[in-house]
Structure formats: structure tokens, C-alpha cells
Coordinates of C-alpha atoms and ligand atoms in Angstrom, one line a residue:
X257 CA -11.1 -9.6 -32.1
X258 CA -8.9 -6.9 -33.6
X259 CA -6.4 -6.8 -30.8
X260 CA -3.4 -8.9 -31.8
X261 CA -1.1 -10.2 -29.1
X262 CA 1.9 -8.8 -31.0
X263 CA 0.2 -5.7 -32.4
X264 CA 2.6 -3.3 -30.8
X265 CA 5.6 -5.4 -30.0
X266 CA 7.7 -2.9 -31.9
X267 CA 6.7 -0.1 -29.5
X268 CA 9.0 -1.1 -26.8
X269 CA 11.7 -3.8 -26.5
X270 CA 10.6 -5.2 -23.1
X271 CA 8.1 -4.1 -20.5
X272 CA 9.8 -2.4 -17.6
X273 CA 9.5 -3.6 -14.0
X274 CA 9.0 -0.3 -12.2
X275 CA 9.4 0.0 -8.5
X276 CA 7.6 3.0 -6.8
X277 CA 9.8 4.7 -4.2
X278 CA 7.6 6.1 -1.5
X279 CA 10.2 7.0 1.2
X280 CA 9.7 10.3 3.2
X281 CA 13.3 11.6 2.6
X282 CA 15.5 12.1 -0.5
X283 CA 18.4 10.1 1.0
X284 CA 16.1 7.2 1.9
X285 CA 14.7 7.3 -1.6
X286 CA 18.2 7.1 -3.1
X287 CA 19.2 4.2 -1.0
X288 CA 15.8 2.4 -1.9
X289 CA 16.6 3.1 -5.5
X290 CA 19.9 1.1 -5.2
X291 CA 18.0 -1.7 -3.4
X292 CA 15.4 -1.8 -6.1
X293 CA 18.1 -2.1 -8.8
X294 CA 19.7 -5.0 -6.9
X295 CA 16.3 -6.7 -6.8
X296 CA 16.1 -6.5 -10.6
X297 CA 14.0 -3.4 -11.2
X298 CA 14.3 -1.8 -14.7
X299 CA 13.0 1.6 -13.6
X300 CA 11.9 3.4 -10.4
X301 CA 9.2 5.9 -9.9
X302 CA 10.3 8.6 -7.5
X303 CA 7.1 9.6 -5.8
X304 CA 8.0 13.1 -4.9
X305 CA 4.6 13.6 -3.3
X306 CA 5.6 11.2 -0.6
X307 CA 8.5 13.3 0.5
X308 CA 7.8 15.1 3.8
X309 CA 9.4 18.3 2.5
X310 CA 9.4 19.5 -1.1
X311 CA 12.7 18.6 -2.7
X312 CA 15.2 21.3 -3.7
X313 CA 16.8 21.3 -7.1
X314 CA 20.1 20.2 -5.6
X315 CA 18.5 17.2 -3.9
X316 CA 16.8 16.2 -7.1
X317 CA 20.1 16.5 -9.0
X318 CA 21.7 14.2 -6.3
X319 CA 18.9 11.7 -6.7
X320 CA 19.3 11.6 -10.5
X321 CA 23.1 11.7 -10.7
X322 CA 23.7 9.0 -8.1
X323 CA 21.2 6.5 -9.6
X324 CA 22.4 3.0 -10.1
X325 CA 23.7 2.2 -13.6
X326 CA 21.0 1.3 -16.1
X327 CA 18.0 2.4 -13.9
X328 CA 15.4 4.6 -15.6
X329 CA 13.7 7.2 -13.5
X330 CA 10.1 8.5 -13.6
X331 CA 9.4 11.6 -11.5
X332 CA 5.9 11.8 -10.2
X333 CA 4.3 14.3 -7.8
X334 CA 0.7 13.1 -7.6
X335 CA -1.9 15.6 -6.2
X336 CA -4.5 14.4 -3.8
X337 CA -7.2 14.8 -6.5
X338 CA -5.6 11.9 -8.4
X339 CA -5.0 9.7 -5.4
X340 CA -1.5 11.2 -4.5
X341 CA -0.2 12.9 -1.4
X342 CA 0.8 16.3 -2.6
X343 CA -1.3 19.0 -0.9
X344 CA 0.5 22.1 -2.0
X345 CA -0.5 24.5 -4.8
X346 CA -0.5 23.5 -8.4
X347 CA 2.3 25.9 -9.4
X348 CA 4.7 24.5 -6.8
X349 CA 3.9 21.0 -7.9
X350 CA 4.6 21.8 -11.6
X351 CA 7.8 23.5 -10.5
X352 CA 9.0 20.4 -8.6
X353 CA 8.4 18.3 -11.7
X354 CA 10.1 20.8 -14.0
X355 CA 13.1 20.8 -11.6
X356 CA 13.1 16.9 -11.7
X357 CA 13.1 17.0 -15.5
X358 CA 16.0 19.5 -15.6
X359 CA 17.9 17.4 -13.0
X360 CA 17.7 14.4 -15.4
X361 CA 14.6 12.3 -14.8
X362 CA 13.9 10.2 -17.8
X363 CA 10.1 10.6 -17.7
X364 CA 7.8 13.0 -16.0
X365 CA 4.3 11.8 -15.0
X366 CA 1.7 14.5 -15.6
X367 CA -2.0 14.1 -15.0
X368 CA -4.1 14.6 -18.1
X369 CA -6.1 17.4 -16.5
X370 CA -2.9 19.6 -16.5
X371 CA -3.0 22.1 -19.5
X372 CA -0.3 21.2 -22.0
X373 CA 1.1 24.7 -21.6
X374 CA 2.1 23.7 -18.0
X375 CA 3.9 20.4 -19.0
X376 CA 7.6 20.4 -18.1
X377 CA 10.1 19.8 -20.9
X378 CA 11.1 16.2 -21.4
X379 CA 9.4 12.9 -22.0
X380 CA 5.9 12.9 -20.6
X381 CA 3.9 10.0 -19.2
X382 CA 0.3 11.4 -19.5
X383 CA -1.7 9.7 -16.8
X384 CA -5.2 9.3 -15.5
X385 CA -6.1 7.6 -12.2
X386 CA -9.5 6.5 -10.8
X387 CA -9.2 4.9 -7.3
X388 CA -12.9 4.3 -7.0
X389 CA -14.1 2.5 -10.1
X390 CA -13.6 1.9 -13.8
X391 CA -14.5 5.2 -15.6
X392 CA -17.7 4.9 -17.6
X393 CA -15.9 6.7 -20.4
X394 CA -12.7 4.6 -20.3
X395 CA -12.3 4.4 -24.0
X396 CA -12.8 8.2 -24.5
X397 CA -10.2 9.0 -21.8
X398 CA -7.8 6.6 -23.4
X399 CA -8.3 8.0 -26.9
X400 CA -7.4 11.5 -25.5
X401 CA -4.3 10.1 -23.9
X402 CA -3.3 8.3 -27.1
X403 CA -3.9 11.3 -29.3
X404 CA -1.7 13.6 -27.1
X405 CA 1.9 14.5 -27.8
X406 CA 3.0 12.6 -24.6
X407 CA 5.5 9.8 -25.0
X408 CA 3.6 7.3 -22.9
X409 CA 0.0 6.7 -22.0
X410 CA -0.9 5.7 -18.4
X411 CA -4.4 4.8 -17.3
X412 CA -5.1 3.2 -14.0
X413 CA -8.5 2.4 -12.4
X414 CA -10.0 0.3 -9.7
X415 CA -11.2 -3.1 -10.9
X416 CA -14.2 -4.9 -9.4
X417 CA -13.7 -8.1 -11.5
X418 CA -11.0 -9.7 -13.7
X419 CA -13.0 -8.6 -16.8
X420 CA -11.8 -5.0 -15.9
X421 CA -8.2 -6.3 -16.2
X422 CA -9.0 -7.8 -19.6
X423 CA -10.3 -4.3 -20.7
X424 CA -7.1 -2.7 -19.4
X425 CA -5.0 -5.2 -21.4
X426 CA -7.1 -4.6 -24.5
X427 CA -6.2 -0.9 -24.3
X428 CA -2.5 -1.7 -24.5
X429 CA -3.0 -3.7 -27.7
X430 CA -5.1 -0.9 -29.3
X431 CA -2.7 2.0 -28.4
X432 CA -0.6 3.9 -30.9
X433 CA 2.3 4.3 -28.4
X434 CA 3.8 2.8 -25.3
X435 CA 1.1 2.4 -22.6
X436 CA 0.7 1.5 -19.0
X437 CA -2.9 0.3 -18.4
X438 CA -3.6 -1.2 -15.0
X439 CA -6.6 -2.4 -13.1
X440 CA -6.1 -1.9 -9.4
X441 CA -7.1 -4.2 -6.5
X442 CA -7.1 -8.0 -6.2
X443 CA -9.5 -8.6 -9.1
X444 CA -7.2 -6.6 -11.4
X445 CA -4.0 -8.5 -10.7
X446 CA -4.0 -10.1 -14.2
X447 CA -3.4 -6.7 -15.8
X448 CA -0.2 -6.2 -13.8
X449 CA 1.3 -9.6 -14.5
X450 CA 0.3 -9.8 -18.2
X451 CA 1.7 -6.3 -18.9
X452 CA 4.8 -8.1 -20.2
X453 CA 2.8 -10.4 -22.6
X454 CA 1.3 -7.3 -24.3
X455 CA 4.4 -5.2 -24.3
X456 CA 3.1 -2.6 -22.0
X457 CA 5.5 0.3 -21.2
X458 CA 5.8 -1.3 -17.8
X459 CA 4.2 -2.6 -14.6
X460 CA 4.6 -1.5 -11.0
X461 CA 5.9 -3.8 -8.3
X462 CA 6.5 -2.8 -4.6
X463 CA 9.9 -3.4 -3.1
X464 CA 8.2 -5.2 -0.2
X465 CA 4.8 -5.5 1.4
X466 CA 3.7 -2.2 2.8
X467 CA 5.6 -0.1 0.2
X468 CA 2.9 -0.3 -2.5
X469 CA 1.9 2.9 -4.1
X470 CA -1.5 1.5 -5.3
X471 CA -3.8 -1.3 -4.2
X472 CA -3.1 -4.7 -5.6
X473 CA 0.6 -4.1 -6.5
X474 CA 2.5 -7.3 -6.0
X475 CA 6.1 -7.2 -4.7
X476 CA 9.1 -7.5 -7.0
X477 CA 9.8 -10.9 -5.5
X478 CA 6.3 -12.1 -6.2
X479 CA 6.5 -10.8 -9.8
X480 CA 9.8 -12.5 -10.4
X481 CA 9.6 -15.7 -8.4
X482 CA 5.9 -16.5 -8.2
X483 CA 4.6 -15.1 -11.5
X484 CA 7.7 -15.6 -13.7
X485 CA 7.8 -12.0 -14.9
X486 CA 11.1 -12.4 -16.8
X487 CA 9.8 -15.4 -18.7
X488 CA 6.6 -13.8 -19.9
X489 CA 6.5 -12.8 -23.6
X490 CA 3.9 -12.4 -26.3
X491 CA 3.7 -16.2 -26.8
X492 CA 3.0 -16.9 -23.1
X493 CA -0.1 -19.0 -22.5
X494 CA -2.4 -18.0 -19.7
X495 CA -3.9 -20.2 -16.9
X496 CA -5.5 -19.3 -13.7
X497 CA -7.6 -20.3 -10.7
X498 CA -11.2 -18.9 -10.2
X499 CA -12.5 -18.6 -6.7
X500 CA -13.4 -16.2 -3.9
X501 CA -11.5 -15.8 -1.6
X502 CA -8.4 -16.6 -3.7
X503 CA -5.5 -14.6 -2.3
X504 CA -4.2 -17.5 -0.2
X505 CA -4.6 -20.2 -2.9
X506 CA -1.5 -22.3 -3.3
X507 CA -2.4 -23.1 -6.9
X508 CA -0.4 -20.2 -8.5
X509 CA 2.8 -21.3 -6.6
X510 CA 2.2 -24.9 -7.6
X511 CA 1.4 -24.4 -11.3
X512 CA 3.9 -21.7 -12.0
X513 CA 6.7 -23.8 -10.5
X514 CA 5.5 -26.8 -12.6
X515 CA 5.5 -24.7 -15.8
X516 CA 9.0 -23.4 -15.0
X517 CA 10.3 -27.0 -14.3
X518 CA 8.9 -28.3 -17.5
X519 CA 10.0 -25.3 -19.6
X520 CA 6.5 -24.4 -20.6
X521 CA 5.9 -20.9 -21.7
X522 CA 2.8 -20.2 -19.5
X523 CA 1.8 -18.3 -16.5
X524 CA -0.9 -19.1 -13.9
X525 CA -2.8 -16.3 -12.1
X526 CA -5.3 -16.0 -9.2
X527 CA -8.7 -14.7 -10.5
X528 CA -11.0 -13.4 -7.9
X529 CA -14.6 -13.7 -8.9
X530 CA -17.3 -13.0 -6.4
X531 CA -19.9 -15.7 -5.7
X532 CA -22.8 -16.1 -8.1
X533 CA -23.3 -17.8 -11.4
X534 CA -23.8 -14.5 -13.2
X535 CA -20.3 -13.3 -12.1
X536 CA -18.7 -16.6 -13.3
X537 CA -20.6 -16.5 -16.6
X538 CA -19.6 -12.8 -17.3
X539 CA -16.0 -13.6 -16.7
X540 CA -16.0 -16.7 -18.9
X541 CA -17.8 -14.8 -21.8
X542 CA -15.3 -12.0 -21.6
X543 CA -12.2 -14.3 -21.4
X544 CA -13.3 -16.5 -24.3
X545 CA -14.2 -13.4 -26.5
X546 CA -10.7 -12.1 -25.8
X547 CA -9.0 -14.8 -27.8
X548 CA -5.9 -12.6 -27.9
X549 CA -5.5 -13.4 -24.2
X550 CA -4.5 -17.0 -24.9
X551 CA -6.4 -18.3 -21.8
X552 CA -5.9 -22.1 -22.1
X553 CA -7.0 -23.5 -18.7
X554 CA -8.7 -22.7 -15.4
X555 CA -8.8 -24.3 -12.0
X556 CA -12.1 -23.7 -10.3
X557 CA -12.5 -23.6 -6.6
X558 CA -15.1 -22.5 -3.9
X559 CA -17.7 -21.1 -4.7
X560 CA -17.7 -21.8 -8.4
X561 CA -17.4 -25.5 -9.0
X562 CA -21.2 -26.0 -9.7
X563 CA -21.3 -22.7 -11.7
X564 CA -18.5 -24.1 -13.9
X565 CA -20.4 -27.3 -14.9
X566 CA -23.5 -25.2 -15.6
X567 CA -21.5 -22.9 -17.9
X568 CA -19.8 -25.7 -19.8
X569 CA -22.9 -27.9 -20.1
X570 CA -22.8 -31.5 -18.9
X571 CA -22.1 -32.8 -22.4
X572 CA -18.6 -31.2 -22.2
X573 CA -17.7 -32.9 -18.9
X574 CA -16.9 -36.4 -17.9
X575 CA -19.4 -38.8 -16.5
X576 CA -18.4 -38.8 -12.9
X577 CA -18.2 -35.0 -12.9
X578 CA -21.8 -35.0 -14.1
X579 CA -22.9 -37.2 -11.2
X580 CA -21.0 -35.0 -8.7
X581 CA -22.5 -31.9 -10.3
X582 CA -19.2 -30.0 -10.0
X583 CA -15.9 -29.6 -11.9
X584 CA -12.6 -28.1 -10.8
X585 CA -10.8 -27.9 -14.1
X586 CA -11.5 -26.3 -17.5
X587 CA -9.5 -26.6 -20.6
X588 CA -10.0 -23.9 -23.3
X589 CA -9.0 -24.7 -26.9
X590 CA -7.7 -22.0 -29.2
X591 CA -11.1 -22.0 -30.9
X592 CA -12.8 -21.3 -27.6
X593 CA -14.3 -24.7 -27.1
X594 CA -14.4 -26.0 -23.5
X595 CA -13.9 -29.3 -21.7
X596 CA -14.3 -29.8 -18.0
X597 CA -13.2 -32.4 -15.5
X598 CA -13.2 -33.0 -11.8
X599 CA -9.7 -34.0 -10.6
X600 CA -10.8 -34.1 -6.9
X601 CA -12.3 -37.6 -7.0
X602 CA -9.6 -39.3 -8.9
X603 CA -7.0 -37.5 -6.7
X604 CA -8.7 -38.9 -3.6
X605 CA -9.1 -42.4 -4.9
X606 CA -5.5 -42.5 -6.2
X607 CA -4.2 -41.2 -2.9
X608 CA -6.1 -43.9 -1.0
X609 CA -5.4 -46.8 -3.4
X610 CA -1.7 -46.1 -3.8
X611 CA -1.3 -46.1 0.1
X612 CA -3.3 -49.3 0.3
X613 CA -1.5 -50.8 -2.7
X614 CA -4.7 -51.7 -4.4
X615 CA -6.4 -50.9 -7.7
X616 CA -9.6 -48.7 -7.5
X617 CA -11.7 -51.7 -8.6
X618 CA -10.6 -53.5 -5.4
X619 CA -12.5 -51.0 -3.4
X620 CA -15.7 -53.0 -4.3
X621 CA -17.5 -54.2 -1.1
X622 CA -15.1 -52.6 1.3
X623 CA -16.7 -50.8 4.2
X624 CA -15.9 -47.1 4.1
X625 CA -17.0 -44.4 6.6
X626 CA -17.1 -40.9 5.0
X627 CA -17.3 -38.1 7.6
X628 CA -18.7 -34.9 6.1
X629 CA -21.2 -34.2 3.4
X630 CA -19.8 -31.0 1.7
X631 CA -18.2 -30.6 -1.7
X632 CA -15.2 -32.9 -1.1
X633 CA -17.3 -35.6 0.5
X634 CA -19.6 -35.5 -2.5
X635 CA -16.8 -36.0 -4.9
X636 CA -15.3 -38.9 -2.9
X637 CA -18.7 -40.6 -2.2
X638 CA -19.5 -40.5 -6.0
X639 CA -16.2 -42.1 -6.8
X640 CA -16.4 -44.7 -4.0
X641 CA -20.0 -45.5 -5.1
X642 CA -18.7 -45.9 -8.7
X643 CA -16.2 -48.5 -7.5
X644 CA -19.0 -50.2 -5.5
X645 CA -17.7 -49.6 -2.0
X646 CA -20.1 -49.9 1.0
X647 CA -20.4 -46.4 2.3
X648 CA -21.7 -44.8 5.5
X649 CA -21.9 -41.0 5.6
X650 CA -21.7 -39.2 8.9
X651 CA -22.4 -35.5 9.1
X652 CA -23.1 -32.8 11.6
X653 CA -26.1 -31.6 9.6
X654 CA -27.8 -35.0 9.3
X655 CA -30.2 -33.9 6.5
X656 CA -27.2 -33.2 4.3
X657 CA -25.8 -36.7 4.9
X658 CA -29.2 -38.2 4.2
X659 CA -29.5 -36.4 0.9
X660 CA -26.1 -37.4 -0.3
X661 CA -26.6 -41.0 0.8
X662 CA -29.9 -41.2 -1.0
X663 CA -28.3 -40.0 -4.2
X664 CA -25.5 -42.5 -4.2
X665 CA -27.2 -45.5 -2.4
X666 CA -25.3 -45.3 0.9
X667 CA -26.2 -45.3 4.6
X668 CA -26.5 -42.0 6.5
X669 CA -25.9 -41.4 10.2
X670 CA -25.6 -38.3 12.4
X671 CA -22.1 -37.2 13.4
X672 CA -22.5 -38.4 17.0
X673 CA -22.6 -42.0 15.8
X674 CA -18.9 -41.9 14.7
X675 CA -18.3 -43.4 18.1
X676 CA -19.6 -46.7 16.7
X677 CA -17.4 -46.7 13.6
X678 CA -15.7 -50.0 12.9
X679 CA -15.1 -49.7 9.1
X680 CA -12.0 -50.8 7.3
X681 CA -11.5 -47.3 5.8
X682 CA -12.3 -43.9 7.3
X683 CA -12.2 -40.7 5.3
X684 CA -12.5 -37.3 7.0
X685 CA -14.0 -34.8 4.7
X686 CA -14.8 -32.2 7.3
X687 CA -12.6 -29.2 8.2
X688 CA -12.1 -30.6 11.8
X689 CA -8.4 -30.5 12.6
X690 CA -7.6 -27.9 10.0
X691 CA -5.3 -24.9 10.8
X692 CA -5.7 -23.1 13.2
X693 CA -7.7 -25.8 15.1
X694 CA -4.9 -28.3 14.9
X695 CA -5.5 -30.0 18.2
X696 CA -9.0 -31.2 17.2
X697 CA -9.7 -34.8 15.9
X698 CA -13.0 -36.0 14.7
X699 CA -12.3 -39.5 16.1
X700 CA -10.8 -40.8 19.3
X701 CA -8.0 -43.4 19.6
X702 CA -10.5 -45.9 20.9
X703 CA -12.5 -45.6 17.6
X704 CA -9.4 -45.6 15.5
X705 CA -8.2 -48.8 17.1
X706 CA -11.1 -50.6 15.2
X707 CA -10.1 -49.0 11.8
X708 CA -7.4 -50.1 9.3
X709 CA -7.0 -47.1 7.0
X710 CA -7.5 -43.4 7.8
X711 CA -7.5 -40.8 5.1
X712 CA -7.7 -37.1 6.2
X713 CA -8.5 -34.8 3.3
X714 CA -7.3 -31.9 5.4
X715 CA -3.9 -30.8 4.2
X716 CA -3.1 -28.0 6.5
X717 CA -1.4 -29.2 8.6
X718 CA -0.1 -32.1 6.5
X719 CA 0.0 -34.3 9.6
X720 CA -3.3 -33.7 11.4
X721 CA -4.1 -34.7 15.0
X722 CA -6.4 -37.4 13.5
X723 CA -3.5 -38.9 11.5
X724 CA -1.2 -38.7 14.5
X725 CA -3.7 -40.7 16.7
X726 CA -4.4 -43.1 13.8
X727 CA -0.6 -43.8 13.5
X728 CA -0.3 -44.3 17.2
X729 CA -2.8 -47.2 17.1
X730 CA -1.2 -48.7 14.0
X731 CA -3.5 -47.5 11.2
X732 CA -2.3 -47.0 7.6
X733 CA -2.6 -43.2 7.2
X734 CA -3.1 -41.0 4.1
X735 CA -2.6 -37.3 4.2
X736 CA -4.7 -34.7 2.4
X737 CA -1.4 -33.4 0.9
X738 CA -1.4 -36.5 -1.4
X739 CA -4.8 -35.7 -2.6
X740 CA -3.8 -32.1 -3.2
X741 CA -0.7 -33.1 -5.2
X742 CA -2.8 -35.5 -7.3
X743 CA -5.6 -33.0 -8.1
X744 CA -3.0 -30.3 -9.2
X745 CA -1.0 -32.9 -11.2
X746 CA -4.3 -34.1 -12.8
X747 CA -5.1 -30.5 -13.9
X748 CA -1.6 -30.0 -15.3
X749 CA -1.8 -33.3 -17.2
X750 CA -5.3 -32.5 -18.5
X751 CA -4.2 -29.2 -19.9
X752 CA -0.8 -30.1 -21.3
X753 CA -0.8 -33.8 -21.9
X754 CA 2.6 -34.3 -20.3
X755 CA 3.4 -35.9 -16.9
X756 CA 3.3 -33.4 -14.1
X757 CA 6.4 -32.9 -11.9
X758 CA 4.8 -34.5 -8.8
X759 CA 7.8 -34.3 -6.5
X760 CA 8.1 -30.5 -7.2
X761 CA 4.4 -30.0 -6.7
X762 CA 4.6 -31.7 -3.3
X763 CA 7.6 -29.7 -2.3
X764 CA 6.0 -26.4 -3.3
X765 CA 2.9 -27.3 -1.3
X766 CA 4.9 -28.3 1.8
X767 CA 7.1 -25.2 1.6
X768 CA 4.0 -23.0 1.4
X769 CA 2.3 -24.8 4.3
X770 CA 5.4 -24.2 6.5
X771 CA 5.2 -20.5 5.7
X772 CA 1.5 -20.3 6.3
X773 CA 1.2 -22.3 9.5
Ligands
NAP937 P1 -17.7 -27.8 2.6 O1 -18.4 -28.1 1.4 O2 -17.8 -26.5 3.3 O3 -18.1 -28.9 3.7 C1 -17.6 -28.9 5.0 C2 -17.9 -30.1 5.8 O4 -17.3 -30.1 7.0 C3 -19.4 -30.3 6.0 O5 -19.8 -31.6 6.0 C4 -19.6 -29.7 7.4 O6 -20.7 -30.1 8.1 C5 -18.3 -30.2 8.1 N1 -17.9 -29.4 9.2 C6 -17.3 -28.1 9.1 N2 -17.0 -27.7 10.4 C7 -17.4 -28.7 11.3 C8 -17.4 -28.8 12.6 N3 -16.9 -27.9 13.4 N4 -17.9 -30.0 13.2 C9 -18.4 -30.9 12.4 N5 -18.5 -30.8 11.0 C10 -18.0 -29.7 10.5 O7 -16.1 -28.0 2.4 P2 -15.4 -29.0 1.4 O8 -15.0 -28.2 0.2 O9 -16.1 -30.2 1.3 O10 -14.0 -29.2 2.2 C11 -13.9 -30.0 3.4 C12 -12.5 -30.2 3.8 O11 -11.8 -30.9 2.7 C13 -11.7 -28.8 3.9 O12 -11.7 -28.4 5.2 C14 -10.3 -29.2 3.4 O13 -9.5 -29.3 4.5 C15 -10.4 -30.5 2.7 N6 -10.0 -30.3 1.3 C16 -9.0 -31.0 0.9 C17 -8.5 -30.9 -0.4 C18 -7.3 -31.7 -0.8 O14 -7.0 -31.7 -2.0 N7 -6.7 -32.5 0.1 C19 -9.2 -30.1 -1.3 C20 -10.3 -29.4 -0.9 C21 -10.7 -29.5 0.4 P3 -22.1 -29.4 7.9 O15 -22.7 -30.0 6.7 O16 -22.9 -29.8 9.2 O17 -21.9 -27.9 7.8

């Protein structure tokens, strides 16, 4: 691949964190500018098309003169044809931008369909926006931008998948001059965060939720606190979580905090990939071909765990993952070779055994009731069977329980029969009791009084109703949070070969749960 990570590091010292100002009045815009500077913005984009009334030259001078020290200003007055709010005539629009340039704006954003004879004096950001899709002639458009006499290229389009974000990032590397290339929407998030890795001219971040100027813009706080914007450079390694939906995944918070704690130059991103093996495969092919991306590891969640093992091939995964038929972790070597594991089963077994103070081998012959027959139940049943526990599977859809039981040599019963449970260990692998249905419990106190150990894989809330009841009747209890911590720590250790900061991972999860619930 010709695109080198550092191919244009000389073009610009450091990517700018640019905050769009979308206030309806000039005074409000000025005060927002000061707030943005305090939050750590390098530049602001004054969206003059958001002003209720066209600004006077005097107002624009006030805006530019009273800027906070060190803040760069881009003046933009986007017409509706390019996704902006300006509805007046083109002459008036160009006059506003010329006035902003004379008043002292550092850069003027001009759409590429404006004839060069109409460009205001000053440094031009020549832009093209497509809010509906990735233009079929993306490269052609970009070549025109790059060949122009403008100071900065800007191309922004709507992404349907993370591969679109990879294409945007690739344009930055190929450009002859400073470039902003962004893929909008949730699947394009990678292009916004990795702008710093590829020395883009800048990336946009909203001051707060609701003040975005384009879909998918993170907030300044998310960029700095969650995605480690200030620590990203050309050497930063890339990790991420593949899933759909993915917006509420706690994994980015967990892994980015762990990288920061261990001083590892890496960033972890959410990667929304729609269901379907073909979508998973297309992303993997593109990500591996883009070796300049330095993608080194992936977490995989619903609905792609089976697609992941199919893509890697069973020979590249561990034995128990093969039996489970699903992996949740992929390591990518610099030469593009892949290895996969499933950290879910070991996470569950470790959580259970450390609470019981036994070794996994001591699970042999113990009676375990597994409630549920979905993905998590499958991983846990495979591991329990491996350690020769005596397993009974209970499930609402009985055929699913029967199928799983047949595969791993266990007993299957319908969910109604949980009333008869008198096993030493019970593991809930259903979503019963999960937020928001926090008052539900799959077992009654009466049943629980016959059980010694209760493990609830549900982690939101950390203390489920099932665990509360189990505690009341004197059972040893294990929270799904322990399993969650173990699976994240297992991924971190698989990728990096160093011990994970488990306490920090647990704290990050619990902090996030308090916010979410
Ligand atoms: P899944 O594949 O969708 O399976 C869901 C299971 O729950 C199925 O057995 C389903 O029964 C059962 N179920 C759902 N709603 C039910 C209801 N109202 N009444 C009775 N049974 C019900 O999901 P999964 O990936 O296995 O996840 C299961 C749970 O594990 C999640 O809810 C989550 O809380 C927990 N989890 C924990 C961790 C962790 O690290 N601690 C990680 C992932 C998941 P049917 O077959 O009849 O539909």
C-alpha cells in the first residue's frame, strides 16, 4: 500500500481539534468561542449560516478581534445545497465570507462549486460535502480539490460502513496539502478520531451533545477523555470493537482507560458493522489491506462472533473456541496474519472458580444448572463440559436447550422446570433481570434456598434481583461484572502480553453503569 502513515507529517505540526459554533447570534457565538477554548479547542468554525440575521462587518470584526488567545478561526457560511442553513442569494453569501476574511478570519471555507473568481482573499479551505452517501467519483473530486490553489482540502461524506472511513483516511495520506477528510455518521467515527494519527488538518468535535454541525460528530469531552485525542500520533496502534448496535458498548471506555493506565500508545474505537457475514468480511478485507492503519486487535460482539471464526478459519482459533463456534477477540499481526480466541468462557469460569476458591478442574462432577441457551450459555456450557461438570440446561425455547445439550452431552429441560432446581451451582445466562427489568428474577427464594452458588451473567445492574435473593438465603454469589472484567482483561492480555489493570477496568465498568442505569 502506497499510503505511508507518516507520508505527510510535515504538512502540519498537529491536527487541530475544531469546534463548530452553531449559535443563532454573534454575541452567543463569541461566548461559545471562549468556552470552546477553555475546553481545549485549537480552532473554531464560525458557522455564519446558523446566525438568525446576516452578520454586519462590525459584528464580524468584534467576533475576530475578541477571540481567545491562540484560537484559530474558520469562517463558513454553508448554503443549503451543501447541507448548510444559508438560504439567501449567492452574492450575499460570498460578501459575508469576504467580510469575514477582511475582519481577520484565518481560513474561509468555500465550496468547490464556487468559481475561483468569486473566492474571497485569504486562506481558503476548499470543501465538498455529501450528506447522502459516499460520492461514486470520490477520488476524482478529491484530485480536483488537491490540484486547486486552496490552502486546505476538505471532503466530507456520509459513511455506510467503517470501510468508508478507511477510504477517507487514505485520502489524507495521499494528499499534497493539509486535508480534512471525514466520513459522517456512526460507521464513519474512525475517520474523525484517527485524523490525528494521519496528520489531517483537523477534525470537528461538538462542544456538547446537540451542538453538532454534522452527524456522528463526537463531543470535545469524548474526543479528549474517551478517545485520547491528545495522545494520538502517527505511531498510535488501532484497536476496536465490531458489532451492531455498538454505540452503547462499554469496551471503548474500558480499553482506552487501560491503554492510558499502562502508557500504551493505542486507541480503541467502536466499529459499527451491520449484521451479515458479507459485511464482516468486507470490513476485515479492507482493514487488513490498509496495513498503514496499524489495526492490531478487535473485540467482536453480537451479531458477528460466528462470522469472526468463519473469517479467520478454525485453524487460527483455540480448541474451545472451535467447539463453541464463536470468537470474541482477534489479534492482527503487522504482516496481516490473524489469531482468534474466545475470552467469554475463560472469563466466566474464572469468575465462578475464584468466588468458589477452586481450580477449574475441581468443577468435575459438580451439578450445574445453566439457564438459557443463547451465545453466552453456549460458551459457558462448552467450558463446563470441558471440565466435566454435570450440566442441566433450562431454556424458554426448549428445542434450543435440547440442541445445545445434545452437542455437549448434557440434560435439557424446559424453563418451567427451574422450580425443581436443587443443583450446587446455578448460572443465569438469560437476560431476565437486566436493566430496565431490574425487579425480575428467574428463580424464587424457595428454589435458591436449595442452591449453594449463584452466578448471574447479567452485569447491568451489577447486583441483580436474582443475586439479592440468593444472598438473602445465604448463597455464594457471583456478579456478571466479574465476568465482564475478566473477558476485557483477557482481550487486553491476548493483544499486548502484559497484565491488564483489572481494578481500573472494574471501576470504569461500574462508573459507566451508574451513568447508564
Ligand atoms: P442471546 O444469545 O440472545 O440469548 C438470550 C437467552 O436469554 C436465550 O436463552 C433466551 O431464551 C433467554 N431469554 C431472553 N429473554 C427471556 C425471557 N423474557 N424469558 C426467558 N428467557 C429469556 O444472548 P446472550 O449473548 O447469550 O446474552 C445473554 C445474557 O448474558 C445477556 O442478557 C447479558 O446480560 C449477559 N452477558 C453477560 C456478559 C458478561 O460479560 N457478564 C457478556 C455478554 C452477555 P430463548 O432461547 O427462548 O429466546
